[in-house]
Amino acid sequence: SWWDQVTRARDRNVGWRIDYFFVSDNFKKNVKDAFIMPDVMGSDHCPVGIDITV
């Protein structure tokens, strides 16, 4: 979810996954999907998302 701009790491998709969602064991059943959005540009980070049911 992060790429070093100096080494143009995003072009090679060589980055670090440093953004996470943490949920409790009780809430885990509500998580339907967790994902990164690498096509969103404008930063050295990309957004991460989570789909949940409540």
PDB file of N, CA and C in Angstrom:
ATOM      1  N   SER A   1       0.812  -1.200   0.000  1.00  0.00           N
ATOM      2  CA  SER A   1       0.000   0.000   0.000  1.00  0.00           C
ATOM      3  C   SER A   1       0.853   1.261   0.000  1.00  0.00           C
ATOM      4  N   TRP A   2       2.186   1.108  -0.043  1.00  0.00           N
ATOM      5  CA  TRP A   2       3.102   2.248  -0.134  1.00  0.00           C
ATOM      6  C   TRP A   2       4.264   1.874  -1.035  1.00  0.00           C
ATOM      7  N   TRP A   3       4.668   2.810  -1.885  1.00  0.00           N
ATOM      8  CA  TRP A   3       5.810   2.614  -2.775  1.00  0.00           C
ATOM      9  C   TRP A   3       6.774   3.775  -2.621  1.00  0.00           C
ATOM     10  N   ASP A   4       8.058   3.473  -2.637  1.00  0.00           N
ATOM     11  CA  ASP A   4       9.098   4.499  -2.578  1.00  0.00           C
ATOM     12  C   ASP A   4       9.148   5.233  -3.911  1.00  0.00           C
ATOM     13  N   GLN A   5       8.921   6.543  -3.865  1.00  0.00           N
ATOM     14  CA  GLN A   5       8.916   7.327  -5.102  1.00  0.00           C
ATOM     15  C   GLN A   5      10.317   7.526  -5.667  1.00  0.00           C
ATOM     16  N   VAL A   6      11.320   7.566  -4.812  1.00  0.00           N
ATOM     17  CA  VAL A   6      12.690   7.803  -5.271  1.00  0.00           C
ATOM     18  C   VAL A   6      13.150   6.687  -6.206  1.00  0.00           C
ATOM     19  N   THR A   7      12.804   5.449  -5.877  1.00  0.00           N
ATOM     20  CA  THR A   7      13.233   4.304  -6.693  1.00  0.00           C
ATOM     21  C   THR A   7      12.182   3.894  -7.720  1.00  0.00           C
ATOM     22  N   ARG A   8      11.128   4.689  -7.853  1.00  0.00           N
ATOM     23  CA  ARG A   8      10.034   4.400  -8.787  1.00  0.00           C
ATOM     24  C   ARG A   8       9.474   2.982  -8.554  1.00  0.00           C
ATOM     25  N   ALA A   9       9.323   2.638  -7.295  1.00  0.00           N
ATOM     26  CA  ALA A   9       8.889   1.295  -6.921  1.00  0.00           C
ATOM     27  C   ALA A   9       7.467   0.984  -7.379  1.00  0.00           C
ATOM     28  N   ARG A  10       6.636   1.996  -7.496  1.00  0.00           N
ATOM     29  CA  ARG A  10       5.253   1.742  -7.922  1.00  0.00           C
ATOM     30  C   ARG A  10       5.203   1.193  -9.344  1.00  0.00           C
ATOM     31  N   ASP A  11       6.076   1.681 -10.199  1.00  0.00           N
ATOM     32  CA  ASP A  11       6.128   1.188 -11.576  1.00  0.00           C
ATOM     33  C   ASP A  11       6.421  -0.309 -11.628  1.00  0.00           C
ATOM     34  N   ARG A  12       7.169  -0.798 -10.644  1.00  0.00           N
ATOM     35  CA  ARG A  12       7.537  -2.218 -10.587  1.00  0.00           C
ATOM     36  C   ARG A  12       6.682  -3.001  -9.589  1.00  0.00           C
ATOM     37  N   ASN A  13       5.744  -2.317  -8.929  1.00  0.00           N
ATOM     38  CA  ASN A  13       4.894  -2.908  -7.893  1.00  0.00           C
ATOM     39  C   ASN A  13       5.720  -3.583  -6.794  1.00  0.00           C
ATOM     40  N   VAL A  14       6.775  -2.885  -6.382  1.00  0.00           N
ATOM     41  CA  VAL A  14       7.624  -3.362  -5.297  1.00  0.00           C
ATOM     42  C   VAL A  14       7.429  -2.389  -4.144  1.00  0.00           C
ATOM     43  N   GLY A  15       6.493  -2.701  -3.284  1.00  0.00           N
ATOM     44  CA  GLY A  15       6.177  -1.790  -2.196  1.00  0.00           C
ATOM     45  C   GLY A  15       6.027  -2.508  -0.875  1.00  0.00           C
ATOM     46  N   TRP A  16       5.554  -1.770   0.087  1.00  0.00           N
ATOM     47  CA  TRP A  16       5.309  -2.302   1.425  1.00  0.00           C
ATOM     48  C   TRP A  16       3.819  -2.258   1.700  1.00  0.00           C
ATOM     49  N   ARG A  17       3.296  -3.293   2.306  1.00  0.00           N
ATOM     50  CA  ARG A  17       1.909  -3.267   2.769  1.00  0.00           C
ATOM     51  C   ARG A  17       1.932  -2.784   4.218  1.00  0.00           C
ATOM     52  N   ILE A  18       1.622  -1.503   4.403  1.00  0.00           N
ATOM     53  CA  ILE A  18       1.733  -0.920   5.749  1.00  0.00           C
ATOM     54  C   ILE A  18       0.392  -0.445   6.292  1.00  0.00           C
ATOM     55  N   ASP A  19      -0.661  -0.579   5.514  1.00  0.00           N
ATOM     56  CA  ASP A  19      -1.985  -0.132   5.955  1.00  0.00           C
ATOM     57  C   ASP A  19      -2.862  -1.359   6.184  1.00  0.00           C
ATOM     58  N   TYR A  20      -3.452  -1.434   7.354  1.00  0.00           N
ATOM     59  CA  TYR A  20      -4.220  -2.616   7.750  1.00  0.00           C
ATOM     60  C   TYR A  20      -5.521  -2.208   8.428  1.00  0.00           C
ATOM     61  N   PHE A  21      -6.448  -3.136   8.451  1.00  0.00           N
ATOM     62  CA  PHE A  21      -7.633  -3.036   9.292  1.00  0.00           C
ATOM     63  C   PHE A  21      -7.526  -4.141  10.337  1.00  0.00           C
ATOM     64  N   PHE A  22      -7.737  -3.797  11.576  1.00  0.00           N
ATOM     65  CA  PHE A  22      -7.749  -4.778  12.650  1.00  0.00           C
ATOM     66  C   PHE A  22      -9.163  -4.862  13.198  1.00  0.00           C
ATOM     67  N   VAL A  23      -9.676  -6.079  13.328  1.00  0.00           N
ATOM     68  CA  VAL A  23     -11.015  -6.291  13.876  1.00  0.00           C
ATOM     69  C   VAL A  23     -10.939  -7.376  14.939  1.00  0.00           C
ATOM     70  N   SER A  24     -11.883  -7.343  15.838  1.00  0.00           N
ATOM     71  CA  SER A  24     -11.931  -8.348  16.899  1.00  0.00           C
ATOM     72  C   SER A  24     -12.413  -9.685  16.337  1.00  0.00           C
ATOM     73  N   ASP A  25     -12.151 -10.746  17.071  1.00  0.00           N
ATOM     74  CA  ASP A  25     -12.640 -12.068  16.664  1.00  0.00           C
ATOM     75  C   ASP A  25     -14.159 -12.076  16.529  1.00  0.00           C
ATOM     76  N   ASN A  26     -14.845 -11.364  17.414  1.00  0.00           N
ATOM     77  CA  ASN A  26     -16.308 -11.326  17.356  1.00  0.00           C
ATOM     78  C   ASN A  26     -16.819 -10.614  16.109  1.00  0.00           C
ATOM     79  N   PHE A  27     -16.070  -9.628  15.614  1.00  0.00           N
ATOM     80  CA  PHE A  27     -16.505  -8.849  14.454  1.00  0.00           C
ATOM     81  C   PHE A  27     -16.068  -9.469  13.127  1.00  0.00           C
ATOM     82  N   LYS A  28     -15.141 -10.402  13.189  1.00  0.00           N
ATOM     83  CA  LYS A  28     -14.567 -10.993  11.981  1.00  0.00           C
ATOM     84  C   LYS A  28     -15.622 -11.542  11.026  1.00  0.00           C
ATOM     85  N   LYS A  29     -16.691 -12.079  11.561  1.00  0.00           N
ATOM     86  CA  LYS A  29     -17.754 -12.651  10.714  1.00  0.00           C
ATOM     87  C   LYS A  29     -18.451 -11.583   9.866  1.00  0.00           C
ATOM     88  N   ASN A  30     -18.335 -10.317  10.246  1.00  0.00           N
ATOM     89  CA  ASN A  30     -18.960  -9.224   9.506  1.00  0.00           C
ATOM     90  C   ASN A  30     -18.105  -8.714   8.342  1.00  0.00           C
ATOM     91  N   VAL A  31     -16.858  -9.128   8.276  1.00  0.00           N
ATOM     92  CA  VAL A  31     -15.965  -8.669   7.207  1.00  0.00           C
ATOM     93  C   VAL A  31     -16.217  -9.508   5.962  1.00  0.00           C
ATOM     94  N   LYS A  32     -16.640  -8.846   4.901  1.00  0.00           N
ATOM     95  CA  LYS A  32     -16.921  -9.533   3.636  1.00  0.00           C
ATOM     96  C   LYS A  32     -15.731  -9.480   2.692  1.00  0.00           C
ATOM     97  N   ASP A  33     -14.949  -8.406   2.736  1.00  0.00           N
ATOM     98  CA  ASP A  33     -13.799  -8.266   1.850  1.00  0.00           C
ATOM     99  C   ASP A  33     -12.894  -7.163   2.386  1.00  0.00           C
ATOM    100  N   ALA A  34     -11.614  -7.301   2.144  1.00  0.00           N
ATOM    101  CA  ALA A  34     -10.631  -6.249   2.421  1.00  0.00           C
ATOM    102  C   ALA A  34      -9.732  -6.170   1.192  1.00  0.00           C
ATOM    103  N   PHE A  35      -9.374  -4.953   0.782  1.00  0.00           N
ATOM    104  CA  PHE A  35      -8.699  -4.816  -0.506  1.00  0.00           C
ATOM    105  C   PHE A  35      -7.874  -3.538  -0.553  1.00  0.00           C
ATOM    106  N   ILE A  36      -6.919  -3.524  -1.475  1.00  0.00           N
ATOM    107  CA  ILE A  36      -6.185  -2.304  -1.778  1.00  0.00           C
ATOM    108  C   ILE A  36      -6.642  -1.813  -3.143  1.00  0.00           C
ATOM    109  N   MET A  37      -6.478  -0.525  -3.387  1.00  0.00           N
ATOM    110  CA  MET A  37      -6.905   0.091  -4.651  1.00  0.00           C
ATOM    111  C   MET A  37      -5.689   0.687  -5.358  1.00  0.00           C
ATOM    112  N   PRO A  38      -4.861  -0.158  -5.983  1.00  0.00           N
ATOM    113  CA  PRO A  38      -3.595   0.314  -6.554  1.00  0.00           C
ATOM    114  C   PRO A  38      -3.750   1.237  -7.753  1.00  0.00           C
ATOM    115  N   ASP A  39      -4.925   1.297  -8.363  1.00  0.00           N
ATOM    116  CA  ASP A  39      -5.119   2.157  -9.532  1.00  0.00           C
ATOM    117  C   ASP A  39      -5.427   3.609  -9.163  1.00  0.00           C
ATOM    118  N   VAL A  40      -5.612   3.903  -7.881  1.00  0.00           N
ATOM    119  CA  VAL A  40      -5.856   5.279  -7.438  1.00  0.00           C
ATOM    120  C   VAL A  40      -4.504   5.980  -7.333  1.00  0.00           C
ATOM    121  N   MET A  41      -4.324   7.022  -8.122  1.00  0.00           N
ATOM    122  CA  MET A  41      -3.039   7.731  -8.180  1.00  0.00           C
ATOM    123  C   MET A  41      -3.110   9.032  -7.377  1.00  0.00           C
ATOM    124  N   GLY A  42      -1.949   9.674  -7.226  1.00  0.00           N
ATOM    125  CA  GLY A  42      -1.893  10.970  -6.572  1.00  0.00           C
ATOM    126  C   GLY A  42      -1.105  10.973  -5.282  1.00  0.00           C
ATOM    127  N   SER A  43      -0.599   9.814  -4.877  1.00  0.00           N
ATOM    128  CA  SER A  43       0.134   9.714  -3.626  1.00  0.00           C
ATOM    129  C   SER A  43       1.091   8.539  -3.724  1.00  0.00           C
ATOM    130  N   ASP A  44       2.040   8.466  -2.781  1.00  0.00           N
ATOM    131  CA  ASP A  44       2.891   7.284  -2.716  1.00  0.00           C
ATOM    132  C   ASP A  44       2.211   6.159  -1.933  1.00  0.00           C
ATOM    133  N   HIS A  45       1.025   6.429  -1.433  1.00  0.00           N
ATOM    134  CA  HIS A  45       0.181   5.408  -0.810  1.00  0.00           C
ATOM    135  C   HIS A  45      -1.013   5.154  -1.720  1.00  0.00           C
ATOM    136  N   CYS A  46      -1.626   3.993  -1.581  1.00  0.00           N
ATOM    137  CA  CYS A  46      -2.906   3.781  -2.246  1.00  0.00           C
ATOM    138  C   CYS A  46      -3.937   3.483  -1.159  1.00  0.00           C
ATOM    139  N   PRO A  47      -5.181   3.809  -1.423  1.00  0.00           N
ATOM    140  CA  PRO A  47      -6.217   3.572  -0.419  1.00  0.00           C
ATOM    141  C   PRO A  47      -6.425   2.077  -0.176  1.00  0.00           C
ATOM    142  N   VAL A  48      -6.841   1.766   1.023  1.00  0.00           N
ATOM    143  CA  VAL A  48      -7.287   0.417   1.356  1.00  0.00           C
ATOM    144  C   VAL A  48      -8.758   0.505   1.723  1.00  0.00           C
ATOM    145  N   GLY A  49      -9.484  -0.571   1.516  1.00  0.00           N
ATOM    146  CA  GLY A  49     -10.913  -0.564   1.804  1.00  0.00           C
ATOM    147  C   GLY A  49     -11.336  -1.841   2.491  1.00  0.00           C
ATOM    148  N   ILE A  50     -12.508  -1.788   3.068  1.00  0.00           N
ATOM    149  CA  ILE A  50     -13.076  -2.961   3.731  1.00  0.00           C
ATOM    150  C   ILE A  50     -14.586  -2.925   3.536  1.00  0.00           C
ATOM    151  N   ASP A  51     -15.152  -4.071   3.188  1.00  0.00           N
ATOM    152  CA  ASP A  51     -16.606  -4.218   3.095  1.00  0.00           C
ATOM    153  C   ASP A  51     -17.075  -5.009   4.305  1.00  0.00           C
ATOM    154  N   ILE A  52     -18.041  -4.429   5.033  1.00  0.00           N
ATOM    155  CA  ILE A  52     -18.561  -5.089   6.232  1.00  0.00           C
ATOM    156  C   ILE A  52     -20.082  -5.089   6.204  1.00  0.00           C
ATOM    157  N   THR A  53     -20.652  -5.995   6.958  1.00  0.00           N
ATOM    158  CA  THR A  53     -22.085  -5.970   7.210  1.00  0.00           C
ATOM    159  C   THR A  53     -22.274  -5.658   8.685  1.00  0.00           C
ATOM    160  N   VAL A  54     -23.327  -4.911   8.971  1.00  0.00           N
ATOM    161  CA  VAL A  54     -23.601  -4.563  10.372  1.00  0.00           C
ATOM    162  C   VAL A  54     -25.005  -4.980  10.742  1.00  0.00           C
TER     163      VAL A  54
END
